[in-house]
PDB file of C-alpha atoms in Angstrom:
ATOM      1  CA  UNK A  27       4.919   4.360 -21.790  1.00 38.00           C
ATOM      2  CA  UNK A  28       6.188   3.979 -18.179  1.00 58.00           C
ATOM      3  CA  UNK A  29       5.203   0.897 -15.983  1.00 87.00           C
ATOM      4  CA  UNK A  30       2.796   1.422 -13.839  1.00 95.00           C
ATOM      5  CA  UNK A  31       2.559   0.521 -10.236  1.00 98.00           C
ATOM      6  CA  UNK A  32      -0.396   0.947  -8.366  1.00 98.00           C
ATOM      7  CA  UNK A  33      -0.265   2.398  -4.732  1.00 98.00           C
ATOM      8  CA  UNK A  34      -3.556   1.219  -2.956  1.00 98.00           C
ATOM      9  CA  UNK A  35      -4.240   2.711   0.520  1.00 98.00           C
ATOM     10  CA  UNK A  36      -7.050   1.168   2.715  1.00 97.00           C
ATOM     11  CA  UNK A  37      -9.310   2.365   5.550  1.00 96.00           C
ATOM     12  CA  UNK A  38      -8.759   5.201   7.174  1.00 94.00           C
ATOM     13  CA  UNK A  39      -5.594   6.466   5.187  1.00 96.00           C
ATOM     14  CA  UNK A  40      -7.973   9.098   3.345  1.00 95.00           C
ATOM     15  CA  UNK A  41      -7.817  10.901   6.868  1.00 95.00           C
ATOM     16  CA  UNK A  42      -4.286  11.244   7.123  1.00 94.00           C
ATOM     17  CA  UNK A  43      -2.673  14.740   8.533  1.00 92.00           C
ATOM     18  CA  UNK A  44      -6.119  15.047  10.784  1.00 93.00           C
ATOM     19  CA  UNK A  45      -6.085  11.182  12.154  1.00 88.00           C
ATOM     20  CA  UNK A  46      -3.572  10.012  14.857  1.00 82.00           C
ATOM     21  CA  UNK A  47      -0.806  12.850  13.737  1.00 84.00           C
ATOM     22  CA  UNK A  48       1.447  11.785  16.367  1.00 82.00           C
ATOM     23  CA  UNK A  49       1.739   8.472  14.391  1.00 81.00           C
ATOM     24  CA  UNK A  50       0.896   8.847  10.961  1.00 84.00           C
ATOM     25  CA  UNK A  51       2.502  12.220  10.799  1.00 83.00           C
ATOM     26  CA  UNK A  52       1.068  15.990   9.666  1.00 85.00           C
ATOM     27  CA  UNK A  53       1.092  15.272   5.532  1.00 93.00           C
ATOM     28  CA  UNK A  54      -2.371  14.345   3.891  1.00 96.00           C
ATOM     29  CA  UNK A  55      -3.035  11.708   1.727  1.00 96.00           C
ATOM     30  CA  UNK A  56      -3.420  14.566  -0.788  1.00 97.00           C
ATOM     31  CA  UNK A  57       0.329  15.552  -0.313  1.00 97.00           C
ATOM     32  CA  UNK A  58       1.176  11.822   0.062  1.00 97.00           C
ATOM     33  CA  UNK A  59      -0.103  11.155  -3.385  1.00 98.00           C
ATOM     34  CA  UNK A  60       1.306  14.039  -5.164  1.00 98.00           C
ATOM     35  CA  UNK A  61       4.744  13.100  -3.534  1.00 97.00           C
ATOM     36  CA  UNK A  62       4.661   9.724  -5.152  1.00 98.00           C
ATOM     37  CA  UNK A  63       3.597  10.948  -7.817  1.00 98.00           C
ATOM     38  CA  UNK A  64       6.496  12.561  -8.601  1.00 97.00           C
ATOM     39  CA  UNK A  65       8.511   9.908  -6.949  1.00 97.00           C
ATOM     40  CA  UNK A  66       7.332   7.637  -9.547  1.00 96.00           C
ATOM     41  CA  UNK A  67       8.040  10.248 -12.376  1.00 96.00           C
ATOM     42  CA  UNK A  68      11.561  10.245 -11.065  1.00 95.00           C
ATOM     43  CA  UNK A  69      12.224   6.069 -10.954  1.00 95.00           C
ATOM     44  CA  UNK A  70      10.641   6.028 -14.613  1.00 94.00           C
ATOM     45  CA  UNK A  71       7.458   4.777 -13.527  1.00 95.00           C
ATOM     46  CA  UNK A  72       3.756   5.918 -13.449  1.00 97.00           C
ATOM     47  CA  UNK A  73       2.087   5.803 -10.211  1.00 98.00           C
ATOM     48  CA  UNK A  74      -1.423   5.298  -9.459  1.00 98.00           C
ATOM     49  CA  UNK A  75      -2.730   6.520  -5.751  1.00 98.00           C
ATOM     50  CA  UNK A  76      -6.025   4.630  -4.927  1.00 98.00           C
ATOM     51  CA  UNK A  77      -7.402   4.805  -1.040  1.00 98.00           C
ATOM     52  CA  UNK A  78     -10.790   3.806   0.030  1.00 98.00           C
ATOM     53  CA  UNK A  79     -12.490   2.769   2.828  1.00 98.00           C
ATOM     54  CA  UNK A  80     -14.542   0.082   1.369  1.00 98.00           C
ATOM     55  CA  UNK A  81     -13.126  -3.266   1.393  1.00 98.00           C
ATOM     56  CA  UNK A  82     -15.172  -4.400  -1.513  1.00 98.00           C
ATOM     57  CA  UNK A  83     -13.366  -1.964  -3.596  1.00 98.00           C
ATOM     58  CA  UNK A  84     -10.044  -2.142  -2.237  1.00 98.00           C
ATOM     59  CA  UNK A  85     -10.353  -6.514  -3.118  1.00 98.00           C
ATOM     60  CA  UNK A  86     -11.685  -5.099  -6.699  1.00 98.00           C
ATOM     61  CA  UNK A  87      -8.663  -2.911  -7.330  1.00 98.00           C
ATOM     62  CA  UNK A  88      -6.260  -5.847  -6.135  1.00 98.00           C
ATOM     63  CA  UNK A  89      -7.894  -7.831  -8.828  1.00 98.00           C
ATOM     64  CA  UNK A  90      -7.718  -5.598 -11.526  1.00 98.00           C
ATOM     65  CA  UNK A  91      -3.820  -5.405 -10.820  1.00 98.00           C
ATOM     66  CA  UNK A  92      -3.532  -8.942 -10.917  1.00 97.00           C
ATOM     67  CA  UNK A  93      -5.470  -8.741 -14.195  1.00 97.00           C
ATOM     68  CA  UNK A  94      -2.999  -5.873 -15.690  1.00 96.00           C
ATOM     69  CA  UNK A  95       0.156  -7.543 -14.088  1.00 96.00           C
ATOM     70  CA  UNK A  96       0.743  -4.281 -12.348  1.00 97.00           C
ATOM     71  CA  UNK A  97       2.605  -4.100  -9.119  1.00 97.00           C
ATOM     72  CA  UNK A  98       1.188  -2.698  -5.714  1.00 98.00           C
ATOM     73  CA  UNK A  99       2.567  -1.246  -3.281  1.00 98.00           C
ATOM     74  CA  UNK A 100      -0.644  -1.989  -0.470  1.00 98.00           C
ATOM     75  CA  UNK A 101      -1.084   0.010   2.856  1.00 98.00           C
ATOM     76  CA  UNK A 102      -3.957  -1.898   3.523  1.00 97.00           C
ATOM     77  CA  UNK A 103      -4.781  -0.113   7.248  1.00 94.00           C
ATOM     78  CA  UNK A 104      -7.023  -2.364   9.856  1.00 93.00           C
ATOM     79  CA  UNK A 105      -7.440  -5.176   7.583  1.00 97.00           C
ATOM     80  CA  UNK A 106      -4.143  -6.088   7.499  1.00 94.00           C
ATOM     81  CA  UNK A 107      -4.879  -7.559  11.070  1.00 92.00           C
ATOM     82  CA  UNK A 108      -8.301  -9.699   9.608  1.00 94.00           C
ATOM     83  CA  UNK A 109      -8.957  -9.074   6.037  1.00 97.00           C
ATOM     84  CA  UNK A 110      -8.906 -12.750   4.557  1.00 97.00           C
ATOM     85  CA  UNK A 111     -10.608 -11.522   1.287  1.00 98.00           C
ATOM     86  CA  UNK A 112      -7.647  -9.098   0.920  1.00 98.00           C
ATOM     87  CA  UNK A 113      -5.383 -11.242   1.649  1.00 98.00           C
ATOM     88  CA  UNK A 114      -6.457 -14.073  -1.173  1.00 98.00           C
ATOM     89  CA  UNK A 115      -7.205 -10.675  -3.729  1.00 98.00           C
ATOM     90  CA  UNK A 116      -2.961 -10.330  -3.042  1.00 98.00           C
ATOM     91  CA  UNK A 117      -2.048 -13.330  -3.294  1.00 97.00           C
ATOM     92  CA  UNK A 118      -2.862 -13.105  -6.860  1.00 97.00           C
ATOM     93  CA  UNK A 119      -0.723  -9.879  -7.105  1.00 97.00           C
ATOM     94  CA  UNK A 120       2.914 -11.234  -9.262  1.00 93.00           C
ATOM     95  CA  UNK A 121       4.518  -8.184  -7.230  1.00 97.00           C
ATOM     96  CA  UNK A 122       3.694  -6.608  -3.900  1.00 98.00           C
ATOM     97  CA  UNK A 123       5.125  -5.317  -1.155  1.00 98.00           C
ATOM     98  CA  UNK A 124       2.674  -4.054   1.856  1.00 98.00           C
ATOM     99  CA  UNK A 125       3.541  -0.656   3.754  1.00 98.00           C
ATOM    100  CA  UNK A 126       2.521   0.585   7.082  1.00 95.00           C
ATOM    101  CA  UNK A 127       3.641   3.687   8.110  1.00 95.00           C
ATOM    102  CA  UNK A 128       3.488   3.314  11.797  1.00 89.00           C
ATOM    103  CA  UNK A 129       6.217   0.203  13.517  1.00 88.00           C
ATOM    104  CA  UNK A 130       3.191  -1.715  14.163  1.00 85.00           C
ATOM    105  CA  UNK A 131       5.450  -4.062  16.400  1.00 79.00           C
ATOM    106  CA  UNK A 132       5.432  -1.199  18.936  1.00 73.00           C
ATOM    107  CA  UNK A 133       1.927  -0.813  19.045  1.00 77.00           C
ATOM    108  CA  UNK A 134      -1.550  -2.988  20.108  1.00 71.00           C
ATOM    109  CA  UNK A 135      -1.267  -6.370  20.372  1.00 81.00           C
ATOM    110  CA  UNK A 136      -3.701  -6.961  17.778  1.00 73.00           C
ATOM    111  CA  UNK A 137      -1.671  -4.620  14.860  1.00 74.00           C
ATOM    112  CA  UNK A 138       1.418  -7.135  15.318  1.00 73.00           C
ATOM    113  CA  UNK A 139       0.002  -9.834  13.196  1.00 80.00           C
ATOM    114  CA  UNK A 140      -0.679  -9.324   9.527  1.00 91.00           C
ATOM    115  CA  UNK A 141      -2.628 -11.507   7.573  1.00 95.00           C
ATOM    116  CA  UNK A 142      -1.337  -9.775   4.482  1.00 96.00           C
ATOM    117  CA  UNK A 143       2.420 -10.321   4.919  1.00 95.00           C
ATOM    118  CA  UNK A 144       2.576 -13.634   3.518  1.00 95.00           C
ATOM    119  CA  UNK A 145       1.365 -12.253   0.174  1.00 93.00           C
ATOM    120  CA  UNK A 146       3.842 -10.007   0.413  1.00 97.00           C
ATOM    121  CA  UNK A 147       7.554 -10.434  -1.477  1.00 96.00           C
ATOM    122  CA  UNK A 148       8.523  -8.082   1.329  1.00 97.00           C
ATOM    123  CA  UNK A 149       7.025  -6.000   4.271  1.00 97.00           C
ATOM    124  CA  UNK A 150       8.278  -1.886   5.291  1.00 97.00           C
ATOM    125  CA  UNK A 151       6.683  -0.948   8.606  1.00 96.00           C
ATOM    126  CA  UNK A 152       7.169   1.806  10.926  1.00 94.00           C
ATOM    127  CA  UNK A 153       9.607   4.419   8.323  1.00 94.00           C
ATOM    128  CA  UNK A 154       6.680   6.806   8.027  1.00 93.00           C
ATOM    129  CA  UNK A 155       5.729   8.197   4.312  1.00 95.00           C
ATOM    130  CA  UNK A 156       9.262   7.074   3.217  1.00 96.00           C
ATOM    131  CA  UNK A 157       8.369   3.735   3.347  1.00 97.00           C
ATOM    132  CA  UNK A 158       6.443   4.186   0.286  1.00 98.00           C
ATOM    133  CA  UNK A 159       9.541   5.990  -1.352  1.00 98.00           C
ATOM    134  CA  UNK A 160      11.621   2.241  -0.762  1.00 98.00           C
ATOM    135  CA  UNK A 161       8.516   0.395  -1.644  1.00 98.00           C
ATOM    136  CA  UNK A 162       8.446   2.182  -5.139  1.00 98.00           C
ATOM    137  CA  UNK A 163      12.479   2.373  -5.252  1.00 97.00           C
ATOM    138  CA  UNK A 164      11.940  -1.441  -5.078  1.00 97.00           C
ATOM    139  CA  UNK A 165       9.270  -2.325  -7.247  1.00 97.00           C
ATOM    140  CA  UNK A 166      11.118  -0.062  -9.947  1.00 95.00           C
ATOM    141  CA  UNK A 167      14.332  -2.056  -9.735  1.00 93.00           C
ATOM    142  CA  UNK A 168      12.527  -5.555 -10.233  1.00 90.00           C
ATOM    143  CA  UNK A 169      10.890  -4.725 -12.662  1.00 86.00           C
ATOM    144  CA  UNK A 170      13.702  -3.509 -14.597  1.00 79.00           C
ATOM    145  CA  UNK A 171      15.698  -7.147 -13.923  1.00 60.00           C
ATOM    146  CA  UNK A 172      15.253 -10.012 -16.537  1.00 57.00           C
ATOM    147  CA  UNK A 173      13.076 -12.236 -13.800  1.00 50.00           C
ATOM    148  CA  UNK A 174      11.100  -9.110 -12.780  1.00 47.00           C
TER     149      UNK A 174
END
């Protein structure tokens, strides 16, 4: 059986190819889910798409990695910015990397601080859809060293 690696996508990413297009680009999180999908099929690893727009659930789901030992790649939308009970459910994640598709640098003053980051073993912003592709192309390659 492959590893799996969970890909959990926070508020507003269910609304993806009809929300903010000029940022978060035309594909929906249906396409964006059968894209990694396949991605993951292709790096040897099964991938698990997850989005919701409850918090409650989202802090469940980073539990129930932590529980498994799976990794997570987490797009975890507004609450990067103020989520502390995210934050503290992915702390207890052994490998994640956080994703944001827009360069939130370039953006509100309020998107340029994440409270999520430091959980993090490493941060892709601003590389569109893609940056799920190196999150996974990542993830995959630790796991397959002796420390990962």
């Amino acid at each position: 059986m492959a590893t799996r690696i969970l890909v959990l996508n926070g508020v507003n990413l269910g609304r993806l190819g009809r929300r903010e297009v000029g940022v978060y680009g035309a594909a929906s999180h249906a396409e964006l889910v059968h894209h990694l999908v396949e991605t993951g099929y292709g790096l040897g690893i099964d991938v698990e798409v997850r989005q919701t727009d409850s918090e409650a659930e989202l802090v469940g789901w980073l539990h129930e990695a932590a529980d498994f030992g799976w990794p997570v790649v987490l797009n975890p939308g507004a609450w990067s910015h103020y989520s502390i009970a995210v934050a503290d459910a992915a702390r207890e994640v052994a490998h994640l990397v956080e994703v944001h598709i827009s360069n939130i640098y370039a953006r509100e003053d309020f998107r340029r601080h994440s409270v999520i980051s430091a959980q993090a073993e490493g941060v892709i912003v601003g590389l569109g859809l893609g940056g799920y592709d190196l999150a996974l192309t990542h993830l995959a390659a630790a796991l397959d060293t002796p420390a990962g």
